[in-house]
């Protein structure tokens, strides 16, 4: 529920509204939209038990807007950036590009990936230690050893890392080693996992389920937000449709549609949508043109030898090319993509 106050409402009026709501066992969070305040109410009694009618009739209340996901709702306000580590933000003026291998395979593979993507302008290193593979016989990730490698490479390169957590019991251990915890598409509605992630203070990258609607994605985000973790980043990574030209169908309309509904940043993963390295660049450019707050891209020092998702991995050289192309799309979309100054364009050998 979102309570919109009138511009003339005072701080006292706002406090009265909050007290009224909190006395009914709900939590509140207020934010400003232009010249007015909005009080977002969340909690178990939100669906029916609490009658907001009385509040709606108050002189200083403009309207009461039902929202299934009040904490994720934009409510007409500004979009908000999420802070990663001490000084990296996503959802502001600068685009955030996360890049790295699908899976962490070895120190050498991860370190080479990290230096290459950092040199091309990525600000966040991706790499899976726990992999949600379709087949139980496929490589499942290095587990804790993979987390340790991520932490080592993060220390050496200064790049913060994002990695997937699948098991609620491993949230603390993954949070110890990573700066952002990823919820994979297959776990978007893993409620015990979402609840655990609501307890921690690390940002959560929540990928859209293969067949999830945008409301379902926002409700999944709401679980994390309602648990007390305010830092959620959404990610469109392609959905299942009858289209068979790509591994999944990248739903780019989700980008502006989500941004209209939520204040949370929205990334796009062109790699898992494409499933084919040749298609990653055009999808990435289109995502930036559509207003995405950033991208997450798979890059491997020897793409064809990758232990998972080899077909969609970019070589370091192709990734550097992509970053240069993206800079133009970023500027056209009114965003910045700060690239390291590497002097004249050089060929990077993949
Ligand atoms: C991944 O990013 O490594 C991954 C498995 O992606 P998704 O959950 O989107 O399939
Ligand atoms: Mn992958």
Short mmCIF file of C-alpha atoms and ligand atoms in Angstrom, two decimals:
data_model
loop_
_atom_site.label_atom_id
_atom_site.label_comp_id
_atom_site.label_asym_id
_atom_site.label_seq_id
_atom_site.Cartn_x
_atom_site.Cartn_y
_atom_site.Cartn_z
CA UNK A 1 0.00 0.00 0.00
CA UNK A 2 1.32 3.47 -0.86
CA UNK A 3 -0.14 6.44 1.03
CA UNK A 4 0.28 9.62 -1.02
CA UNK A 5 0.19 12.75 1.16
CA UNK A 6 -0.86 16.15 -0.13
CA UNK A 7 1.85 18.78 -0.68
CA UNK A 8 0.52 20.78 2.27
CA UNK A 9 0.97 17.85 4.69
CA UNK A 10 3.36 18.64 7.52
CA UNK A 11 5.96 16.44 9.16
CA UNK A 12 3.47 15.93 11.98
CA UNK A 13 0.82 14.69 9.50
CA UNK A 14 3.34 12.25 8.09
CA UNK A 15 4.26 11.00 11.55
CA UNK A 16 0.56 10.57 12.35
CA UNK A 17 0.10 8.42 9.24
CA UNK A 18 3.15 6.33 10.10
CA UNK A 19 1.97 5.84 13.67
CA UNK A 20 -1.49 4.81 12.49
CA UNK A 21 0.01 2.23 10.13
CA UNK A 22 2.63 0.93 12.56
CA UNK A 23 0.01 0.58 15.32
CA UNK A 24 -1.60 -2.03 13.04
CA UNK A 25 1.55 -4.11 12.96
CA UNK A 26 2.81 -2.93 9.57
CA UNK A 27 6.16 -1.38 8.70
CA UNK A 28 6.54 1.96 6.94
CA UNK A 29 9.12 3.68 4.80
CA UNK A 30 8.61 7.19 3.48
CA UNK A 31 10.04 8.87 0.46
CA UNK A 32 9.61 12.15 -1.35
CA UNK A 33 8.24 12.55 -4.86
CA UNK A 34 8.47 16.13 -6.06
CA UNK A 35 6.69 18.22 -3.46
CA UNK A 36 4.93 15.38 -1.67
CA UNK A 37 5.63 12.51 0.65
CA UNK A 38 4.65 8.91 0.13
CA UNK A 39 4.48 6.39 2.94
CA UNK A 40 4.99 2.79 1.76
CA UNK A 41 3.41 0.20 4.07
CA UNK A 42 4.49 -3.43 4.14
CA UNK A 43 3.86 -6.40 6.36
CA UNK A 44 1.64 -9.42 6.77
CA UNK A 45 -1.65 -7.56 7.32
CA UNK A 46 -1.38 -5.68 4.06
CA UNK A 47 -3.76 -7.89 2.10
CA UNK A 48 -7.13 -7.23 3.64
CA UNK A 49 -6.70 -7.31 7.42
CA UNK A 50 -6.05 -3.59 7.66
CA UNK A 51 -8.77 -1.26 6.43
CA UNK A 52 -7.05 1.78 4.95
CA UNK A 53 -10.38 3.49 4.22
CA UNK A 54 -10.19 5.66 7.31
CA UNK A 55 -6.69 6.83 6.40
CA UNK A 56 -7.82 7.66 2.87
CA UNK A 57 -10.42 10.08 4.24
CA UNK A 58 -7.88 12.11 6.19
CA UNK A 59 -7.55 15.73 5.12
CA UNK A 60 -3.83 15.54 4.36
CA UNK A 61 -3.96 12.22 2.53
CA UNK A 62 -4.29 12.59 -1.22
CA UNK A 63 -4.89 8.91 -2.02
CA UNK A 64 -4.17 5.37 -0.97
CA UNK A 65 -2.69 3.33 -3.80
CA UNK A 66 -2.77 -0.43 -3.47
CA UNK A 67 0.53 -1.98 -4.54
CA UNK A 68 1.38 -5.66 -4.30
CA UNK A 69 5.05 -4.69 -3.91
CA UNK A 70 5.14 -1.38 -2.05
CA UNK A 71 8.86 -1.49 -1.26
CA UNK A 72 9.85 -2.17 -4.85
CA UNK A 73 7.28 0.26 -6.26
CA UNK A 74 8.51 3.45 -7.81
CA UNK A 75 5.38 5.29 -6.74
CA UNK A 76 6.16 8.07 -9.20
CA UNK A 77 9.43 8.85 -7.40
CA UNK A 78 12.97 8.88 -8.64
CA UNK A 79 14.77 5.71 -9.47
CA UNK A 80 17.38 4.91 -6.84
CA UNK A 81 20.93 3.77 -7.27
CA UNK A 82 22.27 0.75 -5.39
CA UNK A 83 25.72 0.94 -3.83
CA UNK A 84 28.10 -1.99 -4.39
CA UNK A 85 31.03 -2.10 -1.98
CA UNK A 86 32.31 1.35 -1.04
CA UNK A 87 32.21 3.30 -4.24
CA UNK A 88 30.50 1.52 -7.12
CA UNK A 89 26.91 2.36 -7.93
CA UNK A 90 24.36 0.94 -10.32
CA UNK A 91 21.26 2.78 -11.42
CA UNK A 92 22.91 6.21 -11.61
CA UNK A 93 24.36 8.03 -14.57
CA UNK A 94 27.14 5.52 -15.23
CA UNK A 95 26.36 2.17 -16.81
CA UNK A 96 27.63 -0.80 -14.86
CA UNK A 97 29.14 -3.65 -16.84
CA UNK A 98 29.80 -6.92 -15.00
CA UNK A 99 31.81 -9.48 -16.93
CA UNK A 100 33.69 -12.71 -16.45
CA UNK A 101 33.37 -16.42 -16.98
CA UNK A 102 30.21 -18.44 -16.56
CA UNK A 103 31.97 -20.68 -14.02
CA UNK A 104 35.10 -20.29 -11.97
CA UNK A 105 37.39 -23.06 -13.25
CA UNK A 106 40.87 -22.28 -11.90
CA UNK A 107 42.95 -19.44 -10.53
CA UNK A 108 44.59 -18.91 -13.90
CA UNK A 109 41.30 -18.81 -15.83
CA UNK A 110 39.68 -16.43 -13.36
CA UNK A 111 42.65 -14.09 -12.98
CA UNK A 112 43.11 -13.85 -16.75
CA UNK A 113 39.42 -13.11 -17.18
CA UNK A 114 39.46 -10.50 -14.44
CA UNK A 115 42.46 -8.56 -15.73
CA UNK A 116 41.05 -8.65 -19.26
CA UNK A 117 37.57 -7.41 -18.37
CA UNK A 118 38.92 -4.76 -15.99
CA UNK A 119 41.25 -3.53 -18.72
CA UNK A 120 38.27 -3.16 -21.04
CA UNK A 121 36.19 -1.18 -18.53
CA UNK A 122 34.10 -3.74 -16.62
CA UNK A 123 33.65 -2.70 -12.99
CA UNK A 124 32.35 -5.96 -11.54
CA UNK A 125 33.69 -9.49 -12.00
CA UNK A 126 31.21 -12.31 -12.51
CA UNK A 127 31.92 -16.02 -12.04
CA UNK A 128 29.86 -18.90 -10.72
CA UNK A 129 31.16 -21.11 -7.91
CA UNK A 130 27.81 -22.89 -7.48
CA UNK A 131 26.21 -23.64 -10.83
CA UNK A 132 22.52 -24.46 -11.36
CA UNK A 133 23.09 -26.83 -14.30
CA UNK A 134 20.20 -28.43 -16.15
CA UNK A 135 21.94 -31.81 -15.99
CA UNK A 136 23.15 -33.39 -12.76
CA UNK A 137 26.08 -34.81 -14.74
CA UNK A 138 27.36 -31.43 -15.94
CA UNK A 139 30.05 -29.47 -14.08
CA UNK A 140 28.41 -28.12 -10.93
CA UNK A 141 31.01 -25.52 -9.98
CA UNK A 142 34.01 -25.58 -7.66
CA UNK A 143 31.91 -24.60 -4.64
CA UNK A 144 33.85 -23.17 -1.69
CA UNK A 145 37.12 -23.43 -3.60
CA UNK A 146 35.54 -21.24 -6.32
CA UNK A 147 34.48 -18.69 -3.72
CA UNK A 148 38.04 -18.55 -2.38
CA UNK A 149 39.40 -17.98 -5.89
CA UNK A 150 36.91 -15.17 -6.41
CA UNK A 151 38.00 -13.54 -3.15
CA UNK A 152 41.70 -13.92 -4.09
CA UNK A 153 41.22 -12.39 -7.53
CA UNK A 154 39.07 -9.62 -6.10
CA UNK A 155 41.92 -8.76 -3.69
CA UNK A 156 44.52 -8.76 -6.47
CA UNK A 157 42.55 -6.79 -9.06
CA UNK A 158 40.37 -4.59 -6.83
CA UNK A 159 37.33 -5.68 -8.86
CA UNK A 160 34.28 -6.43 -6.71
CA UNK A 161 32.63 -9.76 -7.51
CA UNK A 162 29.15 -11.11 -8.14
CA UNK A 163 28.45 -14.81 -7.76
CA UNK A 164 25.40 -17.02 -7.50
CA UNK A 165 23.98 -18.49 -4.32
CA UNK A 166 21.44 -21.30 -4.67
CA UNK A 167 21.19 -22.67 -1.16
CA UNK A 168 19.80 -20.60 1.73
CA UNK A 169 22.27 -22.33 4.06
CA UNK A 170 25.19 -20.91 2.07
CA UNK A 171 24.13 -17.26 2.08
CA UNK A 172 26.54 -16.23 4.84
CA UNK A 173 29.46 -18.09 3.31
CA UNK A 174 28.85 -16.57 -0.15
CA UNK A 175 28.37 -13.11 1.40
CA UNK A 176 31.78 -13.46 3.09
CA UNK A 177 33.49 -13.87 -0.28
CA UNK A 178 31.40 -11.76 -2.67
CA UNK A 179 30.20 -8.17 -3.01
CA UNK A 180 26.93 -9.01 -4.78
CA UNK A 181 24.92 -12.22 -4.39
CA UNK A 182 23.19 -13.44 -7.53
CA UNK A 183 19.90 -15.30 -7.53
CA UNK A 184 19.75 -17.27 -10.76
CA UNK A 185 16.73 -17.43 -13.00
CA UNK A 186 15.87 -20.93 -11.79
CA UNK A 187 15.78 -19.73 -8.19
CA UNK A 188 13.86 -16.49 -8.61
CA UNK A 189 10.99 -17.91 -6.58
CA UNK A 190 13.06 -19.87 -4.07
CA UNK A 191 11.31 -18.28 -1.11
CA UNK A 192 13.59 -19.58 1.68
CA UNK A 193 16.57 -18.23 -0.30
CA UNK A 194 14.92 -14.83 -0.84
CA UNK A 195 14.11 -14.63 2.88
CA UNK A 196 17.71 -15.36 3.84
CA UNK A 197 18.92 -12.68 1.44
CA UNK A 198 16.61 -10.19 3.14
CA UNK A 199 18.68 -10.58 6.30
CA UNK A 200 22.06 -9.61 4.88
CA UNK A 201 23.53 -6.29 3.92
CA UNK A 202 25.04 -7.21 0.57
CA UNK A 203 23.29 -6.23 -2.69
CA UNK A 204 21.32 -8.97 -4.42
CA UNK A 205 21.24 -9.41 -8.21
CA UNK A 206 17.88 -11.03 -8.89
CA UNK A 207 17.51 -12.62 -12.32
CA UNK A 208 14.11 -12.97 -13.91
CA UNK A 209 12.77 -16.52 -13.97
CA UNK A 210 12.52 -18.24 -17.34
CA UNK A 211 8.75 -17.85 -17.37
CA UNK A 212 8.22 -15.12 -14.78
CA UNK A 213 6.04 -12.08 -15.34
CA UNK A 214 7.35 -8.70 -14.29
CA UNK A 215 4.98 -8.69 -11.32
CA UNK A 216 6.38 -12.02 -10.19
CA UNK A 217 9.90 -10.63 -10.49
CA UNK A 218 8.94 -7.58 -8.43
CA UNK A 219 7.24 -9.76 -5.83
CA UNK A 220 10.41 -11.84 -5.55
CA UNK A 221 12.36 -8.60 -5.04
CA UNK A 222 9.80 -7.59 -2.43
CA UNK A 223 10.71 -10.66 -0.33
CA UNK A 224 14.29 -9.42 -0.08
CA UNK A 225 13.28 -5.82 0.54
CA UNK A 226 10.67 -6.76 3.13
CA UNK A 227 13.34 -8.74 4.98
CA UNK A 228 15.26 -5.51 5.47
CA UNK A 229 17.80 -5.61 2.64
CA UNK A 230 17.21 -2.46 0.57
CA UNK A 231 19.76 -3.29 -2.14
CA UNK A 232 18.20 -5.29 -4.96
CA UNK A 233 19.24 -5.13 -8.62
CA UNK A 234 16.97 -6.77 -11.21
CA UNK A 235 18.18 -8.57 -14.32
CA UNK A 236 16.38 -9.44 -17.55
CA UNK A 237 18.12 -12.51 -19.00
CA UNK A 238 15.68 -13.81 -21.57
CA UNK A 239 12.47 -15.79 -21.21
CA UNK A 240 11.09 -18.96 -22.77
CA UNK A 241 8.96 -18.36 -25.83
CA UNK A 242 8.26 -20.26 -29.05
CA UNK A 243 11.14 -18.36 -30.66
CA UNK A 244 14.03 -20.70 -31.35
CA UNK A 245 16.54 -18.36 -32.98
CA UNK A 246 18.19 -17.77 -29.62
CA UNK A 247 18.60 -19.76 -26.40
CA UNK A 248 15.97 -17.54 -24.75
CA UNK A 249 14.02 -14.53 -26.02
CA UNK A 250 15.49 -11.32 -24.63
CA UNK A 251 12.49 -9.30 -23.45
CA UNK A 252 13.83 -5.80 -23.88
CA UNK A 253 10.43 -4.29 -23.26
CA UNK A 254 10.96 -5.42 -19.67
CA UNK A 255 13.59 -2.71 -19.24
CA UNK A 256 11.40 0.40 -19.65
CA UNK A 257 8.38 -1.43 -18.24
CA UNK A 258 10.25 -2.30 -15.04
CA UNK A 259 11.80 1.13 -14.77
CA UNK A 260 8.33 2.65 -14.89
CA UNK A 261 7.16 0.43 -12.05
CA UNK A 262 10.15 0.19 -9.74
CA UNK A 263 12.95 2.32 -8.38
CA UNK A 264 15.32 -0.68 -8.54
CA UNK A 265 18.12 -0.74 -11.14
CA UNK A 266 17.65 -3.05 -14.13
CA UNK A 267 20.52 -4.92 -15.78
CA UNK A 268 20.39 -7.03 -18.92
CA UNK A 269 22.25 -10.31 -19.51
CA UNK A 270 22.64 -10.66 -23.29
CA UNK A 271 24.82 -13.79 -22.95
CA UNK A 272 22.28 -16.21 -21.49
CA UNK A 273 19.55 -14.81 -23.73
CA UNK A 274 21.61 -15.23 -26.88
CA UNK A 275 23.34 -18.52 -26.15
CA UNK A 276 25.57 -17.62 -29.09
CA UNK A 277 28.58 -15.30 -28.88
CA UNK A 278 27.84 -13.75 -32.30
CA UNK A 279 24.55 -12.37 -30.97
CA UNK A 280 25.84 -10.96 -27.70
CA UNK A 281 27.02 -7.63 -29.10
CA UNK A 282 23.80 -6.60 -30.90
CA UNK A 283 21.68 -7.61 -27.90
CA UNK A 284 23.98 -5.72 -25.53
CA UNK A 285 23.82 -2.58 -27.67
CA UNK A 286 20.03 -2.85 -27.93
CA UNK A 287 19.76 -3.24 -24.14
CA UNK A 288 21.75 -0.07 -23.54
CA UNK A 289 19.67 1.76 -26.15
CA UNK A 290 16.53 0.58 -24.34
CA UNK A 291 17.78 2.25 -21.15
CA UNK A 292 19.27 -0.65 -19.17
CA UNK A 293 21.32 0.41 -16.15
CA UNK A 294 24.03 -2.03 -17.10
CA UNK A 295 24.94 -5.44 -18.44
CA UNK A 296 26.29 -8.75 -17.24
CA UNK A 297 28.34 -10.51 -19.92
CA UNK A 298 30.16 -13.85 -20.06
CA UNK A 299 33.84 -13.62 -21.04
CA UNK A 300 36.39 -16.43 -21.03
CA UNK A 301 40.11 -16.39 -21.92
CA UNK A 302 39.56 -19.44 -24.20
CA UNK A 303 35.83 -19.39 -24.93
CA UNK A 304 35.58 -22.69 -26.78
CA UNK A 305 37.18 -24.48 -23.81
CA UNK A 306 34.81 -23.06 -21.18
CA UNK A 307 33.46 -25.74 -18.81
CA UNK A 308 29.97 -24.22 -19.06
CA UNK A 309 28.19 -22.03 -21.59
CA UNK A 310 31.09 -22.16 -24.06
CA UNK A 311 28.92 -21.13 -27.04
CA UNK A 312 28.04 -17.75 -25.59
CA UNK A 313 31.37 -16.73 -24.02
CA UNK A 314 33.19 -13.78 -25.58
CA UNK A 315 36.95 -13.76 -25.95
CA UNK A 316 38.68 -10.84 -24.21
CA UNK A 317 39.30 -9.11 -27.53
CA UNK A 318 35.65 -9.32 -28.54
CA UNK A 319 34.65 -8.00 -25.14
CA UNK A 320 36.96 -4.99 -25.50
CA UNK A 321 35.43 -4.32 -28.92
CA UNK A 322 31.95 -4.56 -27.43
CA UNK A 323 32.81 -2.03 -24.72
CA UNK A 324 33.97 0.46 -27.34
CA UNK A 325 30.79 0.04 -29.33
CA UNK A 326 28.67 0.33 -26.22
CA UNK A 327 30.15 3.70 -25.32
CA UNK A 328 28.37 5.25 -28.32
CA UNK A 329 25.04 3.63 -27.41
CA UNK A 330 25.49 4.77 -23.81
CA UNK A 331 26.01 8.37 -24.90
CA UNK A 332 22.97 8.19 -27.18
CA UNK A 333 20.90 6.93 -24.24
CA UNK A 334 22.14 9.80 -22.06
CA UNK A 335 24.39 7.57 -19.96
CA UNK A 336 28.12 7.33 -19.41
CA UNK A 337 30.32 4.30 -19.84
CA UNK A 338 33.67 5.29 -18.41
CA UNK A 339 36.37 3.31 -20.20
CA UNK A 340 39.97 3.02 -19.06
CA UNK A 341 42.36 5.14 -21.04
CA UNK A 342 44.29 2.59 -23.05
CA UNK A 343 45.61 5.03 -25.60
CA UNK A 344 45.13 4.17 -29.26
CA UNK A 345 42.86 1.18 -29.83
CA UNK A 346 44.91 -1.98 -29.61
CA UNK A 347 44.06 -5.47 -30.71
CA UNK A 348 43.56 -7.73 -27.72
CA UNK A 349 44.35 -11.31 -28.55
CA UNK A 350 41.50 -13.53 -27.40
C1 LIG B 1 24.52 -17.30 -14.66
O1 LIG B 1 24.47 -16.07 -14.74
O2 LIG B 1 25.55 -17.91 -14.43
C2 LIG B 1 23.29 -18.08 -14.86
C3 LIG B 1 23.26 -19.38 -14.58
O3 LIG B 1 22.29 -17.36 -15.38
P1 LIG B 1 20.71 -17.65 -15.36
O4 LIG B 1 20.36 -17.92 -13.92
O5 LIG B 1 20.15 -16.38 -15.89
O6 LIG B 1 20.47 -18.82 -16.25
MN1 LIG B 2 26.38 -19.14 -17.85
#
